[in-house]
Coordinates of C-alpha atoms and ligand atoms in Angstrom, one line a residue:
Chain A
M32 CA -19.5 155.8 -190.9
N33 CA -16.2 157.0 -192.3
H34 CA -14.6 155.7 -195.6
A35 CA -12.0 153.4 -194.0
D36 CA -14.6 151.6 -191.8
A37 CA -16.9 151.4 -194.7
H38 CA -14.3 150.0 -197.0
D39 CA -13.5 147.4 -194.5
L40 CA -17.0 146.0 -194.5
L41 CA -17.7 146.0 -198.2
A42 CA -16.9 142.3 -198.7
P43 CA -19.3 141.1 -196.0
L44 CA -21.9 143.5 -197.4
S45 CA -21.5 142.0 -200.9
L46 CA -22.4 138.6 -199.3
D47 CA -25.4 140.2 -197.4
A48 CA -23.5 139.2 -194.2
L49 CA -24.5 142.4 -192.3
D50 CA -27.6 143.4 -190.7
G51 CA -29.2 146.1 -188.5
E52 CA -27.6 149.5 -187.9
V53 CA -24.3 148.7 -189.4
R54 CA -25.8 147.7 -192.6
G55 CA -27.9 150.9 -192.8
E56 CA -24.9 153.1 -192.0
L57 CA -22.7 151.3 -194.6
E58 CA -25.3 151.5 -197.3
A59 CA -25.8 155.2 -196.6
H60 CA -22.0 155.7 -197.0
V61 CA -21.9 153.7 -200.2
A62 CA -24.7 155.7 -201.7
V63 CA -22.5 158.8 -201.5
C64 CA -19.0 157.4 -202.0
A65 CA -18.1 156.6 -205.6
Q66 CA -15.1 154.6 -204.6
C67 CA -17.0 152.3 -202.3
Q68 CA -19.8 151.9 -204.8
R69 CA -17.3 150.8 -207.5
E70 CA -15.7 148.4 -205.1
L71 CA -19.1 147.0 -204.0
D72 CA -20.3 146.6 -207.6
D73 CA -17.2 144.6 -208.3
L74 CA -17.6 142.4 -205.3
R75 CA -21.2 141.8 -206.3
E76 CA -20.0 140.4 -209.6
V77 CA -17.8 138.0 -207.7
A78 CA -20.6 137.0 -205.5
T79 CA -22.8 136.5 -208.5
A80 CA -20.3 134.1 -210.0
L81 CA -20.1 132.4 -206.6
G82 CA -23.9 131.9 -206.8
T83 CA -24.1 130.8 -210.4
T84 CA -25.5 127.4 -211.1
S85 CA -26.7 125.8 -214.2
L86 CA -30.0 124.9 -212.7
A87 CA -33.1 125.6 -214.8
A88 CA -36.1 127.3 -213.4
P89 CA -38.9 125.0 -212.6
E90 CA -41.5 124.4 -215.2
G91 CA -44.6 126.7 -214.9
L92 CA -42.8 129.4 -213.0
W93 CA -42.7 131.8 -215.8
E94 CA -46.5 131.3 -216.3
R95 CA -47.0 132.2 -212.7
I96 CA -44.9 135.3 -213.0
A97 CA -46.7 136.3 -216.3
A98 CA -50.1 135.8 -214.6
R99 CA -49.1 138.3 -212.0
L100 CA -48.1 140.8 -214.6
D101 CA -51.6 140.7 -215.8
E102 CA -52.8 142.0 -212.5
R103 CA -51.3 145.3 -213.5
P104 CA -53.5 147.8 -215.3
A105 CA -53.5 147.0 -219.0
P106 CA -49.9 146.6 -220.1
I107 CA -49.8 147.8 -223.6
E108 CA -47.1 147.0 -226.1
P109 CA -45.3 150.1 -227.5
P110 CA -46.9 151.6 -230.4
P111 CA -46.4 149.6 -233.6
L112 CA -43.3 150.3 -235.5
V113 CA -44.9 150.2 -238.9
F114 CA -48.1 151.7 -240.1
A115 CA -49.0 150.1 -243.4
R116 CA -52.6 149.4 -243.1
E117 CA -54.5 150.1 -246.4
G118 CA -58.1 149.2 -245.6
H119 CA -57.5 149.8 -241.9
P120 CA -57.1 153.6 -241.8
P121 CA -57.5 155.4 -238.4
S122 CA -61.1 155.8 -237.6
A123 CA -62.7 158.9 -239.0
R124 CA -63.4 160.2 -235.6
A125 CA -59.8 159.9 -234.5
L126 CA -58.8 161.8 -237.6
V127 CA -61.4 164.5 -236.9
R128 CA -60.2 164.9 -233.4
V129 CA -56.7 165.3 -234.6
R130 CA -57.7 167.8 -237.3
R131 CA -59.4 169.8 -234.7
A132 CA -56.5 169.6 -232.4
L133 CA -54.1 170.6 -235.1
A134 CA -56.4 173.2 -236.7
A135 CA -53.4 175.4 -237.2
V136 CA -51.7 172.8 -239.2
S137 CA -52.6 172.1 -242.8
L138 CA -53.5 168.4 -243.1
V139 CA -53.5 166.7 -246.4
A140 CA -56.1 164.0 -246.5
A141 CA -54.7 161.0 -248.3
A142 CA -55.4 157.3 -248.4
A143 CA -51.8 156.5 -249.2
V144 CA -50.1 153.7 -247.4
V145 CA -47.8 155.1 -244.9
A146 CA -44.8 153.3 -243.6
L147 CA -43.0 154.9 -240.7
A148 CA -40.4 152.9 -238.9
V149 CA -39.7 154.2 -235.5
G150 CA -36.9 153.5 -233.1
L151 CA -37.2 155.1 -229.7
A152 CA -34.0 154.9 -227.8
H153 CA -35.1 156.5 -224.6
E154 CA -38.7 157.3 -223.9
S155 CA -39.8 156.9 -220.4
A156 CA -39.2 158.0 -217.0
R157 CA -39.1 154.4 -216.1
V158 CA -35.8 154.2 -217.9
G159 CA -34.5 157.2 -216.1
S160 CA -31.3 155.7 -214.7
L161 CA -30.7 153.6 -217.7
T162 CA -30.5 156.8 -219.8
S163 CA -28.5 158.7 -217.3
A164 CA -25.4 157.0 -218.6
L165 CA -26.4 158.1 -222.1
A166 CA -27.5 161.6 -221.1
S167 CA -24.2 163.2 -221.9
A168 CA -23.9 161.4 -225.2
Q169 CA -27.5 162.6 -225.9
R170 CA -26.5 166.2 -225.2
G171 CA -23.6 165.7 -227.6
A172 CA -25.9 164.3 -230.2
V173 CA -28.3 167.3 -229.8
A174 CA -25.4 169.8 -230.2
T175 CA -24.1 167.9 -233.3
A176 CA -27.6 167.9 -234.7
L177 CA -28.0 171.6 -234.2
A178 CA -24.8 172.1 -236.1
T179 CA -25.7 169.8 -239.0
P180 CA -26.6 171.5 -242.3
G181 CA -30.3 171.0 -243.2
H182 CA -31.5 170.5 -239.6
R183 CA -34.9 171.8 -238.7
V184 CA -36.0 173.0 -235.3
V185 CA -39.6 172.3 -234.5
T186 CA -41.2 174.0 -231.6
L187 CA -44.4 172.6 -230.2
T188 CA -46.7 175.1 -228.6
S189 CA -49.8 174.8 -226.5
S190 CA -53.1 176.3 -227.7
S191 CA -52.2 179.5 -225.9
G192 CA -49.0 179.7 -227.7
E193 CA -46.7 178.6 -224.9
G194 CA -43.6 176.8 -226.1
L195 CA -43.7 173.3 -224.5
A196 CA -41.2 171.3 -226.5
T197 CA -38.5 171.8 -229.0
F198 CA -37.1 169.1 -231.3
V199 CA -34.3 169.1 -233.7
M200 CA -34.8 167.0 -236.8
L201 CA -32.1 165.9 -239.3
P202 CA -32.6 165.3 -242.9
D203 CA -31.8 161.6 -242.4
G204 CA -34.9 161.2 -240.1
R205 CA -33.2 161.4 -236.8
G206 CA -34.8 163.6 -234.2
Y207 CA -34.0 164.7 -230.7
L208 CA -35.7 166.5 -227.9
V209 CA -33.8 169.7 -227.3
R210 CA -35.7 171.1 -224.4
D211 CA -39.2 170.8 -222.9
A212 CA -41.4 172.5 -220.4
L213 CA -43.9 169.6 -220.1
A214 CA -45.1 169.2 -216.5
P215 CA -44.6 165.7 -215.1
L216 CA -47.7 163.6 -215.3
A217 CA -49.5 161.5 -212.7
A218 CA -48.5 157.9 -212.5
G219 CA -50.2 155.8 -215.2
R220 CA -50.0 158.5 -217.8
T221 CA -47.5 159.3 -220.5
Y222 CA -46.7 161.9 -223.0
Q223 CA -46.9 160.5 -226.6
L224 CA -45.4 162.0 -229.7
W225 CA -47.2 162.0 -233.0
G226 CA -46.3 162.8 -236.5
I227 CA -48.8 163.9 -239.0
V228 CA -47.9 162.1 -242.2
A229 CA -50.1 162.4 -245.3
G230 CA -52.8 163.8 -243.1
R231 CA -52.7 161.0 -240.6
P232 CA -51.5 160.9 -237.0
V233 CA -48.8 158.3 -236.7
S234 CA -47.4 157.4 -233.4
I235 CA -43.7 158.2 -233.1
G236 CA -43.5 156.9 -229.5
V237 CA -44.3 157.4 -225.9
M238 CA -42.1 159.9 -224.1
G239 CA -42.8 158.9 -220.5
R240 CA -44.3 160.8 -217.6
A241 CA -41.4 163.3 -217.4
P242 CA -39.6 163.4 -220.7
R243 CA -35.9 164.0 -220.4
S244 CA -34.0 162.6 -223.4
V245 CA -36.0 161.5 -226.4
T246 CA -34.4 160.2 -229.5
F247 CA -36.3 158.9 -232.5
T248 CA -35.7 157.9 -236.1
L249 CA -38.3 158.4 -238.8
A250 CA -37.8 156.3 -241.9
D251 CA -39.4 156.8 -245.3
A252 CA -41.7 159.6 -244.3
T253 CA -41.5 163.2 -243.2
P254 CA -44.3 164.4 -241.0
S255 CA -45.8 167.8 -241.8
A256 CA -46.3 168.4 -238.1
L257 CA -45.6 167.0 -234.7
G258 CA -48.0 166.8 -231.8
I259 CA -47.9 165.6 -228.2
T260 CA -50.9 164.1 -226.4
V261 CA -51.3 162.7 -222.8
E262 CA -52.2 159.0 -223.0
P263 CA -52.6 156.1 -220.6
R264 CA -49.2 154.6 -219.7
G265 CA -47.9 152.5 -222.5
G266 CA -49.4 154.8 -225.1
S267 CA -52.4 154.6 -227.5
L268 CA -52.8 153.6 -231.1
T269 CA -54.9 156.8 -231.8
P270 CA -54.3 160.1 -230.2
A271 CA -56.3 161.6 -227.4
T272 CA -58.8 164.3 -228.1
T273 CA -56.5 167.1 -227.2
M274 CA -53.0 167.8 -228.3
V275 CA -51.2 169.4 -225.4
A276 CA -48.7 170.8 -227.9
S277 CA -48.2 170.8 -231.6
G278 CA -46.1 172.5 -234.3
A279 CA -45.5 172.4 -238.0
V280 CA -42.3 170.9 -239.2
Chain B
M170 CA -39.3 145.7 -232.4
E171 CA -36.0 144.2 -233.1
D172 CA -35.3 140.6 -232.3
L173 CA -35.3 140.3 -228.6
A174 CA -33.0 137.3 -228.6
E175 CA -30.4 139.5 -230.1
A176 CA -30.8 142.4 -227.8
S177 CA -28.4 143.2 -225.0
D178 CA -29.6 142.8 -221.4
A179 CA -29.6 146.6 -221.1
Q180 CA -31.7 147.0 -224.2
L181 CA -34.1 144.4 -222.9
V182 CA -34.6 146.4 -219.8
T183 CA -35.5 149.5 -221.8
H184 CA -38.2 147.4 -223.4
V185 CA -39.3 146.1 -220.1
A186 CA -39.6 149.7 -219.1
R187 CA -42.1 150.1 -222.0
Y188 CA -44.2 147.2 -220.5
S189 CA -43.0 144.7 -223.0
Q190 CA -43.8 141.3 -221.5
A191 CA -41.9 139.6 -224.3
A192 CA -38.7 141.4 -223.1
L193 CA -39.3 140.4 -219.5
A194 CA -39.7 136.8 -220.8
E195 CA -36.4 137.0 -222.6
V196 CA -34.7 138.3 -219.4
Y197 CA -36.2 135.4 -217.6
R198 CA -35.1 132.9 -220.3
R199 CA -31.5 134.2 -219.8
H200 CA -31.4 134.6 -216.0
G201 CA -34.4 132.9 -214.5
G202 CA -32.6 129.6 -213.9
A203 CA -29.6 131.3 -212.1
V204 CA -31.9 133.4 -210.0
F205 CA -33.9 130.4 -209.0
G206 CA -30.7 128.3 -208.5
L207 CA -29.2 130.8 -206.1
A208 CA -32.4 131.3 -204.2
S209 CA -32.9 127.5 -203.8
R210 CA -29.4 127.0 -202.7
V211 CA -29.8 129.6 -199.9
L212 CA -33.4 128.7 -199.0
N213 CA -33.1 125.0 -199.5
S214 CA -36.7 125.1 -200.5
R215 CA -38.2 124.9 -203.9
A216 CA -41.4 126.7 -203.0
E217 CA -39.6 129.5 -201.3
A218 CA -37.1 129.8 -204.1
E219 CA -40.0 130.2 -206.5
D220 CA -41.4 133.0 -204.4
V221 CA -38.1 134.8 -204.4
T222 CA -37.7 134.3 -208.2
Q223 CA -41.2 135.7 -208.8
E224 CA -40.5 138.7 -206.6
V225 CA -37.2 139.4 -208.4
F226 CA -38.8 139.5 -211.8
L227 CA -41.9 141.4 -210.6
R228 CA -39.5 143.9 -209.1
L229 CA -37.8 144.3 -212.5
W230 CA -41.2 144.7 -214.1
N231 CA -42.3 147.3 -211.7
A232 CA -39.1 149.3 -211.3
P233 CA -36.8 148.7 -214.2
E234 CA -35.2 152.1 -213.7
R235 CA -33.5 150.7 -210.6
F236 CA -31.1 148.7 -212.8
D237 CA -28.2 150.9 -213.7
P238 CA -26.1 149.4 -216.5
T239 CA -23.1 151.5 -215.7
R240 CA -22.8 149.8 -212.3
G241 CA -22.7 146.2 -213.4
S242 CA -24.4 143.4 -215.3
L243 CA -28.1 142.7 -215.2
R244 CA -27.2 139.2 -214.0
A245 CA -25.4 140.6 -210.9
Y246 CA -28.3 143.0 -210.3
L247 CA -30.9 140.2 -210.4
M248 CA -28.7 137.8 -208.3
T249 CA -28.0 140.5 -205.7
M250 CA -31.7 141.1 -205.4
A251 CA -32.4 137.4 -205.2
H252 CA -29.7 136.8 -202.6
G253 CA -30.8 139.6 -200.4
R254 CA -34.4 138.4 -200.5
A255 CA -33.4 134.8 -199.9
V256 CA -31.2 135.8 -196.9
D257 CA -34.0 137.9 -195.4
A258 CA -36.3 134.9 -195.7
V259 CA -33.8 132.5 -194.2
R260 CA -33.2 134.8 -191.3
S261 CA -36.9 134.9 -190.6
L262 CA -37.3 131.2 -190.6
S263 CA -36.6 129.0 -187.6
A264 CA -33.9 126.3 -188.1
A265 CA -36.5 123.6 -187.6
R266 CA -38.7 125.1 -190.3
R267 CA -35.7 125.3 -192.6
R268 CA -35.0 121.6 -192.2
E269 CA -38.6 120.9 -192.8
A270 CA -38.7 123.0 -195.9
A271 CA -35.7 121.2 -197.4
D272 CA -37.4 119.4 -200.3
A273 CA -36.1 118.2 -203.6
T274 CA -34.4 121.0 -205.5
R275 CA -32.5 118.8 -208.0
S276 CA -34.6 117.8 -210.9
F277 CA -36.1 120.7 -212.8
A278 CA -37.3 121.1 -216.4
P279 CA -34.6 122.2 -218.8
A280 CA -34.3 126.0 -219.3
P281 CA -34.9 127.2 -222.9
D282 CA -31.6 129.2 -223.0
V283 CA -29.2 126.3 -223.6
A284 CA -26.2 128.5 -224.5
Q285 CA -26.7 130.5 -221.3
R286 CA -27.0 127.3 -219.2
A287 CA -23.9 125.8 -220.8
W288 CA -22.0 129.0 -219.9
D289 CA -23.4 129.0 -216.4
A290 CA -22.2 125.4 -216.1
V291 CA -18.7 126.6 -217.1
V292 CA -18.9 129.4 -214.6
S293 CA -20.0 127.2 -211.7
E294 CA -17.2 124.7 -212.5
Q295 CA -14.6 127.5 -212.5
V296 CA -16.1 128.9 -209.3
A297 CA -15.9 125.5 -207.7
A298 CA -12.2 125.3 -208.7
A299 CA -11.6 128.9 -207.5
L300 CA -13.3 128.1 -204.2
A301 CA -11.2 125.0 -203.8
A302 CA -8.1 127.1 -204.3
L303 CA -8.9 129.3 -201.4
P304 CA -7.4 128.7 -197.9
E305 CA -9.9 126.5 -196.0
A306 CA -10.7 129.2 -193.4
E307 CA -11.5 131.8 -196.0
R308 CA -13.7 129.4 -198.0
R309 CA -15.6 128.3 -194.9
A310 CA -16.3 131.9 -193.9
I311 CA -17.6 132.8 -197.3
E312 CA -19.7 129.8 -197.6
L313 CA -21.4 130.2 -194.3
A314 CA -22.1 133.8 -195.0
Y315 CA -23.2 133.5 -198.7
F316 CA -24.9 130.1 -198.9
E317 CA -26.2 129.7 -195.3
G318 CA -27.2 133.3 -195.0
H319 CA -25.3 134.0 -191.7
T320 CA -24.0 137.5 -190.8
Y321 CA -20.3 137.7 -190.4
V322 CA -20.9 138.2 -186.7
E323 CA -22.7 134.9 -186.6
V324 CA -20.0 133.3 -188.7
A325 CA -17.5 134.4 -186.0
R326 CA -19.6 132.8 -183.3
I327 CA -20.0 129.6 -185.3
L328 CA -16.3 129.3 -186.0
D329 CA -15.4 130.6 -182.5
E330 CA -13.2 133.3 -183.9
P331 CA -13.0 137.0 -183.4
E332 CA -15.3 139.1 -185.6
G333 CA -12.4 141.1 -187.0
T334 CA -10.7 137.9 -188.1
I335 CA -13.8 136.7 -190.0
K336 CA -14.3 140.1 -191.5
S337 CA -10.7 140.1 -192.9
R338 CA -11.0 136.5 -194.0
I339 CA -14.1 137.3 -196.0
R340 CA -12.3 140.3 -197.5
S341 CA -9.2 138.5 -198.5
G342 CA -11.2 135.5 -199.7
M343 CA -13.3 137.6 -202.0
R344 CA -10.2 139.4 -203.3
R345 CA -8.6 136.0 -204.0
M346 CA -11.8 134.7 -205.6
R347 CA -11.8 137.7 -207.9
G348 CA -8.2 137.1 -208.9
E349 CA -8.8 133.3 -209.4
L350 CA -11.9 133.9 -211.5
E351 CA -10.1 136.5 -213.7
R352 CA -7.3 134.1 -214.1
R353 CA -9.7 131.4 -215.3
G354 CA -11.3 133.8 -217.7
V355 CA -14.6 134.4 -215.8
Q356 CA -15.2 138.1 -215.4
G357 CA -18.1 140.2 -214.3
A358 CA -18.9 141.5 -217.8
E359 CA -19.3 137.9 -219.0
L360 CA -21.7 136.8 -216.5
Ligands
ZN64 ZN1 -16.2 155.1 -199.2

């Protein structure tokens, strides 16, 4: 379908008033024509206004939706933002596993309370298109970070020494993924980034199955090392046995 | 996590992408009523409108990356999905079954997001006024398509007019609607 014919049909399409072949052809054109896409997006907003009522959803409907979310494999909240758990330290075994995994890194055992506030702007392949709009801003941020005095470049390597991920960290606690060579994971798995703070692994956040842009902010604490593990989707509270990549800060 | 009630729609979706049920609940609080309202208007059936509403929110849960904030509002994304599904359902139902399915869709429990509902009430008032300002022929074509789920070809048959005429009536009607809504201060970004 050419642009003129397509453009002619955008208003009916915005009302879902097309079907069959015509609809398929039109949608194929819209997918590759920025002008038609913009026009259709605009018309959809008008249609949305047209369909707006002040009805409330029926009582109990949310509960039925929520119940179906539970059919999914163990939805897990993102890792906690603050670790301040005197008396609830990570289990000794978890710590040992991390020590082993990060043997190259000097870990300071300490029982100090650690508070690490983390804000992950973009962390998951699930937010791929959400972050696409921000991707260029992200590249700009990375470039700016690399030009900022006092920045540190942290390279995380596999046990065989292969460079798998490079972060740039700023003195104010912000950090960005500069590049990575992490293979995309199977569905249901995610990469998770850890900081070793006062000898303890602290979750910085999940990075998704195929990390692209990762931004984080560390408040009040500077990790001595970063590590990446593979975890079940949603992330874990304590790291998996094996770090796929780690590096001293 | 920051206060979800303060988060933008786009921020909420990034939380949904991280499997935050609380974020999905907040999206529902803001938009569940409108999604259900549109579905029940098209389907004329509370049970089927509930099914569509469930599908829409489960879809957002399962594929949040489908929402592209650079292309429009989350409200429009959800409403577009709801309308598409409602229309598919309507086209698969026989006319008799549709009449049969027409049960009460008027008295529902209040939605938690009062401010959103108040705004929606303003929008729907303005939309009614904007619709009323359209030439009768344009309004009729748009209503038959959007609310009754007819294709524009079917609308042409119902109104006994050439397809091309209906197509251009829908086009000019939608353009006029957009102008009317903008004039009345209802714009896409505010929905
Ligand atoms: Zn085009």
